[in-house]
């Protein structure tokens, strides 16, 4: 089920008349006039709601002589809400693209000729800067404090602050052996 299908489904269920129609159809398949009589609504109102339910994929319709008979699509209604919500979002690529553009903008704003102009105050921006500096470290290699300071000093004179922030942001780890880049698994 796509994200748009899920939205249609939830919108279709967010109406009392539609829920009453679904309850009636759960008992047995019916045609518009019978539903109208049973629910004390006009046939055009029932048709309107059935069209919404059919567009959402909750009901089926089939022609039977003069009438169109409506029935539930039980497989849609049996789906767990959590499964519907966990479906892959079509917006995911758009969000990732926005994040990448933001990242590039931050890097362009704070770096000039490979040097950091200033340490960002905003944590989100600083994280991006620290991740950019972390590219200078090799995964799996153990560094001494002096090596870390020299590497960070290539980017900015305040290597102590940047080193401390890289550790607190869990980009670098520090123990008695030395410093190491933390790799994402």
C-alpha positions as CSV (number, residue, x, y, z in Angstrom):
1,X,0.0,0.0,0.0
2,X,1.5,3.4,-1.0
3,X,1.5,6.4,1.2
4,X,-1.3,8.0,-0.9
5,X,-3.4,4.8,-0.6
6,X,-3.0,4.9,3.2
7,X,-4.1,8.5,3.3
8,X,-7.2,7.7,1.2
9,X,-8.0,4.8,3.5
10,X,-7.7,6.7,6.7
11,X,-9.7,9.6,5.2
12,X,-12.4,7.3,4.1
13,X,-12.7,5.7,7.6
14,X,-12.9,9.2,9.2
15,X,-16.7,9.6,8.6
16,X,-19.6,8.2,10.6
17,X,-21.8,7.5,7.6
18,X,-19.0,5.6,5.9
19,X,-18.4,3.5,9.1
20,X,-22.1,2.7,9.2
21,X,-22.0,1.6,5.6
22,X,-19.0,-0.6,6.3
23,X,-20.7,-2.1,9.3
24,X,-23.7,-3.0,7.1
25,X,-21.5,-4.4,4.4
26,X,-19.7,-6.5,7.0
27,X,-22.9,-8.4,7.5
28,X,-23.6,-9.0,3.8
29,X,-23.1,-7.4,0.4
30,X,-25.8,-4.8,-0.5
31,X,-26.9,-2.4,-3.1
32,X,-27.4,1.4,-2.7
33,X,-31.2,1.5,-2.1
34,X,-31.0,-1.2,0.6
35,X,-28.2,0.6,2.4
36,X,-30.1,3.9,2.1
37,X,-33.2,2.3,3.6
38,X,-31.3,0.6,6.3
39,X,-29.2,3.6,7.4
40,X,-32.0,6.2,6.8
41,X,-29.9,8.2,4.3
42,X,-30.7,9.2,0.7
43,X,-29.4,7.0,-2.2
44,X,-27.3,9.9,-3.6
45,X,-25.6,10.2,-0.1
46,X,-25.0,6.5,0.0
47,X,-23.6,6.6,-3.6
48,X,-21.3,9.5,-2.7
49,X,-19.9,7.6,0.3
50,X,-19.6,4.3,-1.5
51,X,-17.6,6.1,-4.3
52,X,-15.2,7.4,-1.6
53,X,-14.9,3.9,-0.1
54,X,-14.3,2.4,-3.5
55,X,-11.6,4.9,-4.3
56,X,-9.9,4.1,-1.1
57,X,-10.0,0.4,-2.0
58,X,-12.2,-0.6,0.9
59,X,-15.2,-1.9,-1.1
60,X,-15.8,-3.8,-4.3
61,X,-18.7,-3.3,-6.7
62,X,-20.1,-5.7,-9.2
63,X,-23.1,-5.4,-11.5
64,X,-26.0,-7.8,-10.9
65,X,-28.8,-7.2,-13.4
66,X,-30.2,-3.8,-12.4
67,X,-28.2,-3.3,-9.3
68,X,-24.6,-2.6,-8.4
69,X,-23.8,-4.8,-5.4
70,X,-21.2,-3.5,-2.9
71,X,-19.0,-5.7,-0.7
72,X,-16.1,-5.3,1.7
73,X,-12.5,-5.9,0.7
74,X,-11.7,-7.7,3.9
75,X,-8.0,-8.0,3.1
76,X,-7.6,-4.2,3.2
77,X,-9.5,-3.9,6.5
78,X,-7.6,-6.8,8.1
79,X,-4.3,-5.0,7.5
80,X,-2.7,-3.8,10.7
81,X,-2.5,-0.1,11.2
82,X,1.2,-0.4,12.1
83,X,2.0,-2.3,8.9
84,X,0.3,0.5,6.9
85,X,2.3,3.2,8.7
86,X,5.6,1.4,8.3
87,X,5.2,1.2,4.5
88,X,8.1,2.8,2.6
89,X,7.5,6.5,2.1
90,X,7.5,8.0,-1.4
91,X,8.8,11.2,0.2
92,X,12.0,9.4,1.5
93,X,14.1,10.3,-1.6
94,X,12.8,13.9,-1.4
95,X,13.7,14.2,2.3
96,X,17.2,12.7,1.7
97,X,17.8,15.2,-1.2
98,X,16.8,18.1,1.1
99,X,19.1,16.9,3.8
100,X,22.0,16.6,1.3
101,X,21.3,20.1,0.0
102,X,21.3,21.5,3.5
103,X,24.5,19.7,4.3
104,X,26.2,21.2,1.2
105,X,25.0,24.6,2.2
106,X,26.3,24.4,5.7
107,X,29.7,23.1,4.5
108,X,29.9,25.9,1.9
109,X,29.0,28.5,4.6
110,X,31.5,27.4,7.2
111,X,34.5,26.2,5.1
112,X,36.7,28.5,3.0
113,X,39.6,27.0,1.0
114,X,39.4,23.8,3.2
115,X,39.7,25.7,6.5
116,X,36.9,26.1,9.0
117,X,36.0,29.8,9.3
118,X,34.2,29.4,12.6
119,X,32.7,26.6,14.8
120,X,28.9,26.7,14.3
121,X,26.9,27.4,17.4
122,X,23.9,25.4,16.3
123,X,24.4,21.8,17.2
124,X,22.9,20.4,13.9
125,X,25.4,22.5,11.9
126,X,28.3,21.6,14.1
127,X,27.5,17.9,13.7
128,X,27.7,18.3,9.9
129,X,31.1,20.1,10.2
130,X,32.4,17.5,12.6
131,X,31.4,14.7,10.2
132,X,33.2,16.6,7.4
133,X,36.4,16.8,9.5
134,X,36.0,13.1,10.4
135,X,36.6,12.2,6.7
136,X,40.3,13.0,7.4
137,X,40.5,10.0,9.7
138,X,40.9,6.4,8.6
139,X,38.4,3.8,9.9
140,X,40.0,1.2,12.2
141,X,43.3,3.2,12.6
142,X,44.4,4.1,16.2
143,X,45.5,7.7,16.6
144,X,47.5,9.4,19.3
145,X,46.2,12.6,20.8
146,X,49.0,14.5,19.0
147,X,47.9,13.0,15.6
148,X,44.3,13.9,16.2
149,X,45.3,17.5,17.2
150,X,47.4,17.9,14.1
151,X,44.7,16.5,11.8
152,X,42.0,18.8,13.3
153,X,44.4,21.8,13.4
154,X,44.5,21.5,9.6
155,X,40.9,22.7,9.7
156,X,40.8,25.1,12.6
157,X,43.1,26.4,15.4
158,X,40.7,25.4,18.2
159,X,41.5,21.7,17.8
160,X,40.7,21.1,21.5
161,X,37.1,22.1,21.3
162,X,36.6,20.2,18.0
163,X,38.3,17.1,19.4
164,X,36.1,17.2,22.5
165,X,33.0,17.8,20.4
166,X,33.9,14.9,18.1
167,X,34.1,12.6,21.1
168,X,30.8,13.9,22.7
169,X,29.0,13.5,19.3
170,X,30.4,9.9,19.1
171,X,32.3,10.5,16.0
172,X,35.6,9.7,17.7
173,X,36.2,7.3,20.6
174,X,38.9,7.7,23.2
175,X,40.4,5.2,25.5
176,X,43.8,4.4,27.1
177,X,45.1,3.2,23.8
178,X,44.2,6.3,21.9
179,X,41.6,7.7,19.5
180,X,39.6,5.9,16.8
181,X,37.0,6.9,14.3
182,X,33.6,5.4,15.2
183,X,32.1,3.7,12.1
184,X,28.4,3.4,11.5
185,X,27.2,-0.2,11.1
